[in-house]
Amino acid sequence: QADLMSKVRRARAELHAINGLRFFATLGMVLARSVETMWIDNSGGSTWLSLRSCGYLRRIADDFVSFYFILSGFAISWGYMTRDFDSDSVRRRYWVGRLQRFYPDFFISTSCCLLVTRPAFFGCHTLSRLDWLFNLLQLALIGGWLAWLPYPNGGNVNGPSWFLLTLAMIWFLYPFLVRPIREFFRGDSSTMFAVKMIGLWLISLLPWALLLLIELIVSSTGYDGDYTQLVWSFKPFPLFRLPEFIMGMALALRLTEDPEYMEIGGSGGWNRPGAWLLYGGLAGLVGVVGYAVAGAATMGTGCSCIDVTDSACYGWLQQVDTRFGLVSCLIIYAVAGLDCAASAGEARAGAEGGERAAAAAVESRAGPAGEMIWRGLSWGVLQEVNKWGLQIFLYQMSAQTMLQALLVDVHWGLANRCLEQPLSPSFAVFYVAIQVFVTYLAGWLFHEGGPLGTPIHRWSKQVAAAAIEAWDKTDAGDAGTASPPAPAAPPAAMSPSVRLV
């Protein structure tokens, strides 16, 4: 019974520190996108921002994307790993729930991008018929599977949303992954679990190894052109990103089954397993940041922040998106363990314990430094802003495009948003800062509790509830015509997961 209650507490642990990690990963990707637009500066006075800072952010942004794929697998499994997806009804409820949360904002934001990026409004180029077809297929949620199509003007008009669209494809596969992944990792020793995770990571490297091989073969023929189209044939393809997602699923399963990880008490927290995991993750993070800083510092002035496929400027390792996947796993596992310790500490102390008991449990688990990190990542402001994450990515492109057009129209620092021009260093800093602000403003406006997001999500929830009710009635009717109704099962035999969306 005690073991059962321990598992229940772990399954219900609030992932506040994990949310804090997600906040910083989101901020890094938003900064990368904002600084990337500095390609328009040709003055040379803002090279530290348009080349050095952008080169650093562009390098590390790919690591944030890989981190997100792993984190998404962890987070969704944390809430759904015990769900029984063998039932058609449960799968439908899960799919409708994911679609309801994601699709309204995706449809609105992508439609806005199709409008505002046209030359008749604020755009820089027209779309070919193939581009239009590709973006319509994006709206149909199948664009990621067609990444191999050649699209001449960049394809996806809502660029920052590509990885969310790929994630959505994997979310829909999730019900069919739960059982085999659960069986594959169940009962593993620490050593066997580590071996399997390393194996998954090696599998995740295969698409990028193939990409590099193709580039090597093509380069041997004398081709000295752009490989951007080839790279973007690999990045959004769902099956290529599936190993990262499965790595996250495995971390969630391991954490809920590891009795050692919930151990609380004792002294000398600095040398406990949780502390070593946390310090190992921090060391890995320092290594990742060092890689990006060193690469940006050594970029030649003839390099472009935009073209990360230029091996002379970025090196071959930059094209391996999952290069630091194991570091991401270590960080997620260590920080989630802090959340588990905090929840267990609160549960043991009861209603009177509160945050003090949680902090004491974390310190016992990972030492004073771990407790300080947990408090910082669990800060309420980060938790609130983290709720805007989905909308931040989806509305970033259209919000920044309209901001750039506004700056041009009012003659405030920009003469044109489509051509290179000299920018003063002070305006360059303002330009990046205001883009970040506008992006987060759009995220706040459209998130589920925001002024514009509230009616949108209220309506989508009503539509989702009506769809589920209609399906349930259809199932009941089919069951009634197929055979006489069976006696009602006793309440104890009912699966609570069937009643959840």
Short mmCIF file of C-alpha atoms in Angstrom, two decimals:
data_model
loop_
_atom_site.label_atom_id
_atom_site.label_comp_id
_atom_site.label_asym_id
_atom_site.label_seq_id
_atom_site.Cartn_x
_atom_site.Cartn_y
_atom_site.Cartn_z
CA GLN A 1 0.00 0.00 0.00
CA ALA A 2 2.84 2.39 0.86
CA ASP A 3 4.50 1.66 -2.48
CA LEU A 4 1.20 2.29 -4.28
CA MET A 5 0.74 5.64 -2.55
CA SER A 6 4.32 6.59 -3.37
CA LYS A 7 3.67 5.92 -7.05
CA VAL A 8 0.44 7.93 -6.93
CA ARG A 9 2.32 10.87 -5.45
CA ARG A 10 4.98 10.64 -8.13
CA ALA A 11 2.41 10.48 -10.92
CA ARG A 12 0.72 13.61 -9.55
CA ALA A 13 3.92 15.61 -8.97
CA GLU A 14 3.66 19.18 -10.24
CA LEU A 15 6.47 19.84 -12.71
CA HIS A 16 7.20 23.45 -11.72
CA ALA A 17 10.97 23.27 -12.25
CA ILE A 18 10.44 21.54 -15.59
CA ASN A 19 8.17 24.44 -16.57
CA GLY A 20 10.99 26.79 -15.65
CA LEU A 21 13.32 24.91 -17.98
CA ARG A 22 10.73 25.19 -20.74
CA PHE A 23 10.56 28.97 -20.17
CA PHE A 24 14.29 29.41 -20.80
CA ALA A 25 14.28 27.11 -23.83
CA THR A 26 11.42 29.14 -25.30
CA LEU A 27 13.21 32.42 -24.59
CA GLY A 28 16.34 31.15 -26.33
CA MET A 29 14.42 30.18 -29.45
CA VAL A 30 12.54 33.50 -29.53
CA LEU A 31 15.82 35.41 -29.21
CA ALA A 32 17.35 33.34 -32.00
CA ARG A 33 14.46 34.13 -34.33
CA SER A 34 14.52 37.83 -33.40
CA VAL A 35 18.27 38.25 -33.88
CA GLU A 36 18.11 36.26 -37.12
CA THR A 37 16.17 39.11 -38.72
CA MET A 38 19.29 41.26 -38.26
CA TRP A 39 20.44 39.95 -41.67
CA ILE A 40 19.17 43.28 -43.03
CA ASP A 41 22.04 45.16 -41.32
CA ASN A 42 25.03 45.82 -43.58
CA SER A 43 26.66 48.67 -41.65
CA GLY A 44 29.24 46.53 -39.89
CA GLY A 45 28.73 48.46 -36.67
CA SER A 46 26.40 45.84 -35.23
CA THR A 47 28.43 42.77 -36.18
CA TRP A 48 28.61 41.72 -32.53
CA LEU A 49 24.82 41.34 -32.64
CA SER A 50 24.04 40.39 -36.25
CA LEU A 51 26.92 37.89 -36.54
CA ARG A 52 28.37 36.94 -33.14
CA SER A 53 25.23 36.88 -31.01
CA CYS A 54 23.15 35.54 -33.88
CA GLY A 55 25.74 32.87 -34.62
CA TYR A 56 25.63 31.78 -30.99
CA LEU A 57 21.83 31.76 -30.83
CA ARG A 58 21.44 29.97 -34.15
CA ARG A 59 23.79 27.23 -32.95
CA ILE A 60 22.06 26.72 -29.63
CA ALA A 61 18.53 27.08 -31.05
CA ASP A 62 18.83 23.68 -32.73
CA ASP A 63 19.74 22.21 -29.34
CA PHE A 64 16.66 23.86 -27.83
CA VAL A 65 14.52 22.29 -30.54
CA SER A 66 15.91 18.83 -29.80
CA PHE A 67 15.42 19.53 -26.09
CA TYR A 68 11.77 20.35 -26.82
CA PHE A 69 11.15 17.09 -28.65
CA ILE A 70 12.57 15.15 -25.69
CA LEU A 71 10.74 17.31 -23.14
CA SER A 72 7.45 16.90 -24.99
CA GLY A 73 7.79 13.11 -24.87
CA PHE A 74 8.51 13.36 -21.14
CA ALA A 75 5.69 15.78 -20.30
CA ILE A 76 2.96 14.01 -22.23
CA SER A 77 4.00 10.63 -20.83
CA TRP A 78 4.05 12.05 -17.30
CA GLY A 79 0.35 12.69 -17.64
CA TYR A 80 -0.70 9.81 -19.91
CA MET A 81 1.67 6.89 -19.32
CA THR A 82 -0.84 5.01 -17.13
CA ARG A 83 -3.73 5.64 -19.56
CA ASP A 84 -5.18 2.59 -21.27
CA PHE A 85 -5.18 3.46 -24.97
CA ASP A 86 -6.51 0.11 -26.13
CA SER A 87 -10.01 1.60 -26.20
CA ASP A 88 -11.13 3.49 -29.32
CA SER A 89 -13.05 5.87 -27.09
CA VAL A 90 -9.99 6.76 -25.02
CA ARG A 91 -7.87 7.32 -28.12
CA ARG A 92 -10.52 9.57 -29.64
CA ARG A 93 -10.77 11.63 -26.46
CA TYR A 94 -7.01 11.99 -26.36
CA TRP A 95 -6.79 13.04 -30.03
CA VAL A 96 -9.65 15.51 -29.72
CA GLY A 97 -8.08 16.98 -26.59
CA ARG A 98 -4.70 17.50 -28.27
CA LEU A 99 -6.32 18.91 -31.41
CA GLN A 100 -8.52 21.27 -29.41
CA ARG A 101 -5.54 22.71 -27.61
CA PHE A 102 -3.28 23.13 -30.63
CA TYR A 103 -5.22 23.54 -33.86
CA PRO A 104 -7.26 26.76 -33.37
CA ASP A 105 -4.12 28.81 -32.75
CA PHE A 106 -2.22 27.00 -35.48
CA PHE A 107 -4.97 27.68 -38.03
CA ILE A 108 -5.37 31.35 -37.06
CA SER A 109 -1.64 32.10 -36.89
CA THR A 110 -0.79 30.36 -40.16
CA SER A 111 -3.71 32.05 -41.93
CA CYS A 112 -2.47 35.41 -40.62
CA CYS A 113 1.00 34.64 -41.94
CA LEU A 114 -0.40 33.74 -45.36
CA LEU A 115 -2.02 37.17 -45.38
CA VAL A 116 0.60 39.51 -43.89
CA THR A 117 3.57 38.01 -45.73
CA ARG A 118 2.06 38.66 -49.16
CA PRO A 119 3.62 41.55 -51.14
CA ALA A 120 0.23 43.28 -51.21
CA PHE A 121 0.58 43.70 -47.45
CA PHE A 122 4.02 43.38 -45.81
CA GLY A 123 5.68 40.47 -47.62
CA CYS A 124 8.92 40.35 -49.60
CA HIS A 125 8.13 37.73 -52.26
CA THR A 126 5.26 35.92 -53.89
CA LEU A 127 4.39 32.27 -53.37
CA SER A 128 4.45 29.76 -56.17
CA ARG A 129 1.55 27.38 -56.68
CA LEU A 130 3.59 24.64 -55.04
CA ASP A 131 4.20 26.92 -52.05
CA TRP A 132 0.48 27.56 -51.73
CA LEU A 133 -0.23 23.84 -51.93
CA PHE A 134 2.40 23.10 -49.29
CA ASN A 135 0.95 25.67 -46.86
CA LEU A 136 -2.59 24.41 -47.39
CA LEU A 137 -1.29 20.92 -46.59
CA GLN A 138 0.30 22.44 -43.48
CA LEU A 139 -3.17 23.55 -42.42
CA ALA A 140 -4.31 19.98 -43.00
CA LEU A 141 -1.54 18.89 -40.56
CA ILE A 142 0.30 16.74 -43.08
CA GLY A 143 2.98 19.17 -44.23
CA GLY A 144 5.70 17.54 -42.13
CA TRP A 145 5.28 14.27 -44.02
CA LEU A 146 5.83 16.14 -47.30
CA ALA A 147 9.05 17.88 -46.33
CA TRP A 148 10.77 16.34 -49.34
CA LEU A 149 8.80 18.49 -51.78
CA PRO A 150 10.91 21.21 -53.47
CA TYR A 151 9.41 24.57 -52.58
CA PRO A 152 11.26 27.56 -54.11
CA ASN A 153 10.44 30.36 -51.64
CA GLY A 154 10.87 28.66 -48.28
CA GLY A 155 7.60 26.76 -48.08
CA ASN A 156 6.17 27.25 -44.59
CA VAL A 157 5.13 30.89 -44.22
CA ASN A 158 4.78 30.42 -40.45
CA GLY A 159 8.40 29.39 -40.04
CA PRO A 160 8.75 29.12 -36.23
CA SER A 161 5.78 26.77 -36.06
CA TRP A 162 7.44 23.94 -37.99
CA PHE A 163 8.59 21.98 -34.96
CA LEU A 164 5.19 22.29 -33.27
CA LEU A 165 3.56 20.89 -36.40
CA THR A 166 6.02 17.99 -36.36
CA LEU A 167 5.32 17.46 -32.67
CA ALA A 168 1.59 17.39 -33.41
CA MET A 169 2.17 14.52 -35.83
CA ILE A 170 4.02 12.61 -33.12
CA TRP A 171 1.32 13.43 -30.54
CA PHE A 172 -1.17 11.61 -32.75
CA LEU A 173 1.11 8.56 -32.86
CA TYR A 174 1.53 8.53 -29.09
CA PRO A 175 -1.36 6.16 -28.18
CA PHE A 176 0.27 3.45 -30.29
CA LEU A 177 3.68 4.01 -28.68
CA VAL A 178 2.72 3.75 -25.00
CA ARG A 179 2.43 -0.02 -24.66
CA PRO A 180 5.59 -1.04 -26.58
CA ILE A 181 7.72 1.64 -24.91
CA ARG A 182 6.39 0.69 -21.49
CA GLU A 183 7.22 -2.95 -22.09
CA PHE A 184 10.62 -2.20 -23.59
CA PHE A 185 11.85 -0.21 -20.58
CA ARG A 186 9.96 -1.88 -17.74
CA GLY A 187 12.08 -3.36 -14.94
CA ASP A 188 15.44 -2.26 -16.33
CA SER A 189 18.44 -1.85 -14.07
CA SER A 190 20.16 1.54 -14.14
CA THR A 191 22.87 0.18 -16.40
CA MET A 192 20.47 -1.42 -18.87
CA PHE A 193 18.34 1.73 -18.95
CA ALA A 194 21.42 3.82 -19.75
CA VAL A 195 22.46 1.40 -22.51
CA LYS A 196 19.01 1.58 -24.10
CA MET A 197 18.99 5.39 -23.93
CA ILE A 198 22.40 5.54 -25.59
CA GLY A 199 21.07 3.19 -28.26
CA LEU A 200 18.09 5.48 -28.88
CA TRP A 201 20.41 8.45 -29.11
CA LEU A 202 22.56 6.67 -31.68
CA ILE A 203 19.43 5.90 -33.70
CA SER A 204 18.49 9.59 -33.53
CA LEU A 205 21.86 10.41 -35.15
CA LEU A 206 21.21 8.26 -38.23
CA PRO A 207 19.14 10.80 -40.26
CA TRP A 208 21.79 13.48 -39.75
CA ALA A 209 24.56 11.05 -40.66
CA LEU A 210 22.65 10.33 -43.88
CA LEU A 211 22.29 14.06 -44.49
CA LEU A 212 26.03 14.62 -44.12
CA LEU A 213 26.76 11.65 -46.37
CA ILE A 214 24.50 13.06 -49.11
CA GLU A 215 26.18 16.45 -48.82
CA LEU A 216 29.60 14.82 -49.02
CA ILE A 217 28.66 12.84 -52.14
CA VAL A 218 27.10 15.87 -53.83
CA SER A 219 30.08 18.09 -52.94
CA SER A 220 32.43 15.55 -54.51
CA THR A 221 30.78 16.25 -57.86
CA GLY A 222 31.90 19.86 -57.68
CA TYR A 223 28.62 21.34 -56.43
CA ASP A 224 29.28 24.44 -54.32
CA GLY A 225 25.72 25.64 -53.75
CA ASP A 226 23.16 25.92 -50.98
CA TYR A 227 22.04 22.85 -49.00
CA THR A 228 19.22 24.61 -47.15
CA GLN A 229 16.48 22.79 -49.05
CA LEU A 230 18.10 19.45 -48.32
CA VAL A 231 18.46 20.23 -44.60
CA TRP A 232 14.82 21.24 -44.34
CA SER A 233 13.82 17.98 -45.94
CA PHE A 234 15.18 16.27 -42.83
CA LYS A 235 14.42 18.60 -39.92
CA PRO A 236 10.59 18.46 -39.86
CA PHE A 237 10.11 14.85 -40.96
CA PRO A 238 8.22 13.26 -38.02
CA LEU A 239 9.84 9.82 -38.14
CA PHE A 240 13.30 11.41 -37.95
CA ARG A 241 12.32 13.19 -34.72
CA LEU A 242 10.55 10.21 -33.17
CA PRO A 243 13.64 8.82 -31.33
CA GLU A 244 13.96 12.09 -29.38
CA PHE A 245 10.30 11.92 -28.34
CA ILE A 246 10.69 8.29 -27.27
CA MET A 247 13.73 9.22 -25.18
CA GLY A 248 11.48 11.63 -23.27
CA MET A 249 8.83 8.94 -22.83
CA ALA A 250 11.48 6.61 -21.40
CA LEU A 251 12.60 9.25 -18.89
CA ALA A 252 9.05 9.66 -17.58
CA LEU A 253 8.58 5.90 -17.25
CA ARG A 254 11.91 5.51 -15.49
CA LEU A 255 11.19 8.32 -13.04
CA THR A 256 7.84 6.88 -12.02
CA GLU A 257 9.35 3.44 -11.43
CA ASP A 258 12.63 4.36 -9.74
CA PRO A 259 12.23 3.90 -5.95
CA GLU A 260 15.68 5.33 -5.27
CA TYR A 261 14.74 8.63 -6.83
CA MET A 262 12.03 9.28 -4.24
CA GLU A 263 14.31 8.66 -1.26
CA ILE A 264 14.25 11.59 1.16
CA GLY A 265 16.20 12.18 4.34
CA GLY A 266 19.73 11.90 5.61
CA SER A 267 22.50 14.45 5.58
CA GLY A 268 25.28 15.51 3.25
CA GLY A 269 22.93 16.31 0.34
CA TRP A 270 25.82 17.33 -1.90
CA ASN A 271 26.89 13.70 -2.41
CA ARG A 272 23.48 12.15 -2.90
CA PRO A 273 22.51 10.67 -6.31
CA GLY A 274 20.16 13.56 -7.09
CA ALA A 275 22.98 16.04 -6.60
CA TRP A 276 25.32 14.15 -8.92
CA LEU A 277 22.66 13.94 -11.60
CA LEU A 278 22.00 17.66 -11.30
CA TYR A 279 25.66 18.63 -11.39
CA GLY A 280 26.22 16.33 -14.33
CA GLY A 281 23.39 18.05 -16.18
CA LEU A 282 24.81 21.48 -15.34
CA ALA A 283 28.24 20.40 -16.59
CA GLY A 284 26.65 19.22 -19.84
CA LEU A 285 24.82 22.54 -20.18
CA VAL A 286 28.08 24.44 -19.73
CA GLY A 287 29.60 22.30 -22.47
CA VAL A 288 26.71 23.02 -24.87
CA VAL A 289 26.90 26.76 -24.21
CA GLY A 290 30.69 26.67 -24.58
CA TYR A 291 30.36 24.94 -27.96
CA ALA A 292 27.99 27.66 -29.19
CA VAL A 293 30.05 30.56 -27.80
CA ALA A 294 33.31 29.23 -29.20
CA GLY A 295 31.76 28.67 -32.62
CA ALA A 296 30.25 32.16 -32.74
CA ALA A 297 33.49 33.79 -31.61
CA THR A 298 35.51 32.16 -34.38
CA MET A 299 33.11 32.89 -37.25
CA GLY A 300 34.71 34.87 -40.04
CA THR A 301 33.26 38.25 -40.99
CA GLY A 302 32.33 36.81 -44.37
CA CYS A 303 29.98 34.33 -42.73
CA SER A 304 26.22 34.70 -42.58
CA CYS A 305 24.11 34.13 -39.52
CA ILE A 306 21.37 32.76 -41.75
CA ASP A 307 23.06 29.91 -43.60
CA VAL A 308 23.87 27.29 -40.95
CA THR A 309 24.55 24.79 -43.75
CA ASP A 310 27.80 26.64 -44.56
CA SER A 311 30.28 24.12 -43.16
CA ALA A 312 33.16 26.60 -43.44
CA CYS A 313 31.37 28.88 -40.94
CA TYR A 314 29.42 26.44 -38.79
CA GLY A 315 31.17 23.10 -39.16
CA TRP A 316 29.62 19.70 -39.85
CA LEU A 317 28.49 19.11 -36.25
CA GLN A 318 25.96 21.95 -36.50
CA GLN A 319 23.91 19.89 -38.95
CA VAL A 320 23.47 17.08 -36.39
CA ASP A 321 20.41 18.33 -34.51
CA THR A 322 20.51 15.60 -31.86
CA ARG A 323 24.20 15.98 -31.05
CA PHE A 324 23.53 16.87 -27.41
CA GLY A 325 20.43 14.73 -26.91
CA LEU A 326 21.90 12.84 -23.95
CA VAL A 327 22.68 16.13 -22.20
CA SER A 328 19.03 17.15 -22.60
CA CYS A 329 17.95 13.82 -21.13
CA LEU A 330 20.22 14.22 -18.13
CA ILE A 331 18.99 17.76 -17.43
CA ILE A 332 15.32 16.81 -17.74
CA TYR A 333 15.69 13.72 -15.54
CA ALA A 334 17.63 15.59 -12.84
CA VAL A 335 15.29 18.59 -12.70
CA ALA A 336 12.13 16.46 -12.80
CA GLY A 337 13.59 14.54 -9.86
CA LEU A 338 13.66 17.80 -7.90
CA ASP A 339 9.96 18.26 -8.64
CA CYS A 340 9.27 14.70 -7.49
CA ALA A 341 11.18 15.27 -4.25
CA ALA A 342 9.27 18.52 -3.64
CA SER A 343 5.90 16.82 -4.16
CA ALA A 344 6.85 13.90 -1.93
CA GLY A 345 8.03 16.32 0.77
CA GLU A 346 4.73 18.17 0.68
CA ALA A 347 2.78 14.91 0.81
CA ARG A 348 4.69 13.70 3.86
CA ALA A 349 4.35 17.00 5.70
CA GLY A 350 0.63 17.30 4.96
CA ALA A 351 -1.30 20.50 4.39
CA GLU A 352 0.73 22.39 7.00
CA GLY A 353 4.10 21.73 5.34
CA GLY A 354 3.74 23.68 2.11
CA GLU A 355 6.69 25.15 0.29
CA ARG A 356 9.03 24.86 3.27
CA ALA A 357 8.63 21.09 3.39
CA ALA A 358 9.07 20.89 -0.38
CA ALA A 359 12.28 22.93 -0.27
CA ALA A 360 13.64 20.83 2.60
CA ALA A 361 12.96 17.64 0.65
CA VAL A 362 14.70 19.02 -2.43
CA GLU A 363 17.73 20.07 -0.38
CA SER A 364 17.88 16.62 1.18
CA ARG A 365 17.74 15.12 -2.29
CA ALA A 366 20.17 17.37 -4.19
CA GLY A 367 21.89 19.63 -1.66
CA PRO A 368 21.65 23.41 -1.14
CA ALA A 369 22.53 24.16 -4.76
CA GLY A 370 19.75 21.86 -5.97
CA GLU A 371 17.26 23.56 -3.65
CA MET A 372 18.31 26.99 -4.96
CA ILE A 373 17.96 25.85 -8.57
CA TRP A 374 14.54 24.34 -7.83
CA ARG A 375 13.33 27.59 -6.24
CA GLY A 376 14.59 29.64 -9.18
CA LEU A 377 12.99 27.44 -11.82
CA SER A 378 9.75 27.27 -9.82
CA TRP A 379 9.38 31.05 -9.60
CA GLY A 380 5.74 32.03 -10.17
CA VAL A 381 6.49 34.49 -12.98
CA LEU A 382 8.16 31.76 -15.03
CA GLN A 383 5.21 29.44 -14.40
CA GLU A 384 2.75 32.04 -15.68
CA VAL A 385 4.72 33.09 -18.77
CA ASN A 386 5.34 29.44 -19.59
CA LYS A 387 1.58 29.08 -20.19
CA TRP A 388 1.97 31.29 -23.25
CA GLY A 389 4.59 29.06 -24.90
CA LEU A 390 2.44 27.46 -27.60
CA GLN A 391 1.03 30.80 -28.74
CA ILE A 392 4.46 32.47 -28.60
CA PHE A 393 5.79 30.12 -31.26
CA LEU A 394 2.67 30.15 -33.40
CA TYR A 395 2.15 33.94 -33.52
CA GLN A 396 5.80 35.04 -33.54
CA MET A 397 6.15 35.26 -37.33
CA SER A 398 3.04 37.34 -38.00
CA ALA A 399 3.64 39.61 -34.98
CA GLN A 400 7.23 40.37 -35.99
CA THR A 401 6.31 40.90 -39.65
CA MET A 402 3.69 43.51 -38.71
CA LEU A 403 6.11 45.18 -36.29
CA GLN A 404 8.75 45.49 -39.00
CA ALA A 405 6.18 46.95 -41.39
CA LEU A 406 5.13 49.46 -38.72
CA LEU A 407 8.72 50.59 -38.16
CA VAL A 408 9.08 51.13 -41.92
CA ASP A 409 5.80 53.04 -42.20
CA VAL A 410 6.62 55.44 -39.37
CA HIS A 411 10.24 55.81 -40.62
CA TRP A 412 11.63 54.65 -37.31
CA GLY A 413 15.04 53.15 -38.04
CA LEU A 414 14.00 50.90 -40.96
CA ALA A 415 13.77 51.99 -44.58
CA ASN A 416 12.66 48.59 -45.85
CA ARG A 417 12.03 45.22 -44.22
CA CYS A 418 13.18 43.23 -47.27
CA LEU A 419 16.53 44.81 -48.21
CA GLU A 420 19.88 45.19 -46.48
CA GLN A 421 20.54 48.62 -44.96
CA PRO A 422 22.81 50.22 -42.34
CA LEU A 423 21.53 50.09 -38.76
CA SER A 424 23.05 51.88 -35.81
CA PRO A 425 24.14 49.66 -32.89
CA SER A 426 21.65 51.32 -30.53
CA PHE A 427 18.75 50.77 -32.96
CA ALA A 428 19.85 47.18 -33.53
CA VAL A 429 19.52 46.46 -29.80
CA PHE A 430 16.13 48.19 -29.70
CA TYR A 431 15.05 46.32 -32.82
CA VAL A 432 15.74 42.91 -31.25
CA ALA A 433 14.27 43.87 -27.86
CA ILE A 434 11.02 45.19 -29.31
CA GLN A 435 10.60 42.05 -31.42
CA VAL A 436 10.96 39.87 -28.32
CA PHE A 437 8.43 42.07 -26.49
CA VAL A 438 5.89 41.93 -29.33
CA THR A 439 6.28 38.15 -29.55
CA TYR A 440 5.52 37.67 -25.86
CA LEU A 441 2.67 40.19 -26.07
CA ALA A 442 1.09 38.11 -28.84
CA GLY A 443 1.58 34.99 -26.72
CA TRP A 444 -0.21 36.62 -23.78
CA LEU A 445 -3.08 37.91 -25.93
CA PHE A 446 -3.80 34.53 -27.52
CA HIS A 447 -3.02 32.08 -24.69
CA GLU A 448 -5.92 30.20 -23.17
CA GLY A 449 -6.51 32.79 -20.44
CA GLY A 450 -5.67 35.85 -22.54
CA PRO A 451 -8.07 38.52 -23.85
CA LEU A 452 -8.22 37.00 -27.35
CA GLY A 453 -7.42 33.41 -26.43
CA THR A 454 -10.23 33.00 -23.89
CA PRO A 455 -13.12 33.13 -26.42
CA ILE A 456 -11.15 31.10 -28.96
CA HIS A 457 -10.45 28.26 -26.54
CA ARG A 458 -13.89 28.43 -24.96
CA TRP A 459 -15.39 27.85 -28.40
CA SER A 460 -12.91 25.09 -29.28
CA LYS A 461 -13.66 23.27 -26.02
CA GLN A 462 -17.37 23.40 -26.78
CA VAL A 463 -16.77 21.98 -30.26
CA ALA A 464 -14.54 19.24 -28.84
CA ALA A 465 -17.10 18.32 -26.17
CA ALA A 466 -19.87 18.17 -28.79
CA ALA A 467 -17.75 15.95 -31.04
CA ILE A 468 -17.00 13.53 -28.19
CA GLU A 469 -20.65 13.43 -27.17
CA ALA A 470 -21.71 12.68 -30.75
CA TRP A 471 -19.14 9.87 -31.03
CA ASP A 472 -20.24 8.41 -27.69
CA LYS A 473 -23.87 8.37 -28.83
CA THR A 474 -22.85 6.72 -32.09
CA ASP A 475 -20.87 4.07 -30.19
CA ALA A 476 -23.82 3.47 -27.87
CA GLY A 477 -26.16 3.10 -30.85
CA ASP A 478 -23.82 0.70 -32.63
CA ALA A 479 -23.48 -1.38 -29.49
CA GLY A 480 -27.23 -1.48 -29.07
CA THR A 481 -27.89 -2.72 -32.59
CA ALA A 482 -25.06 -5.21 -32.51
CA SER A 483 -26.15 -7.13 -29.43
CA PRO A 484 -28.41 -6.85 -26.38
CA PRO A 485 -27.04 -4.51 -23.72
CA ALA A 486 -24.73 -6.19 -21.24
CA PRO A 487 -25.25 -5.81 -17.51
CA ALA A 488 -23.63 -2.68 -16.12
CA ALA A 489 -20.19 -3.21 -14.65
CA PRO A 490 -19.77 -2.45 -10.97
CA PRO A 491 -18.18 0.95 -10.24
CA ALA A 492 -14.95 -0.65 -9.00
CA ALA A 493 -14.40 -2.24 -12.41
CA MET A 494 -14.65 1.02 -14.32
CA SER A 495 -11.47 2.56 -15.64
CA PRO A 496 -11.25 6.22 -14.58
CA SER A 497 -9.16 7.01 -17.64
CA VAL A 498 -12.16 6.46 -19.92
CA ARG A 499 -13.85 9.51 -18.42
CA LEU A 500 -10.93 11.84 -19.09
CA VAL A 501 -10.39 13.96 -22.19
#
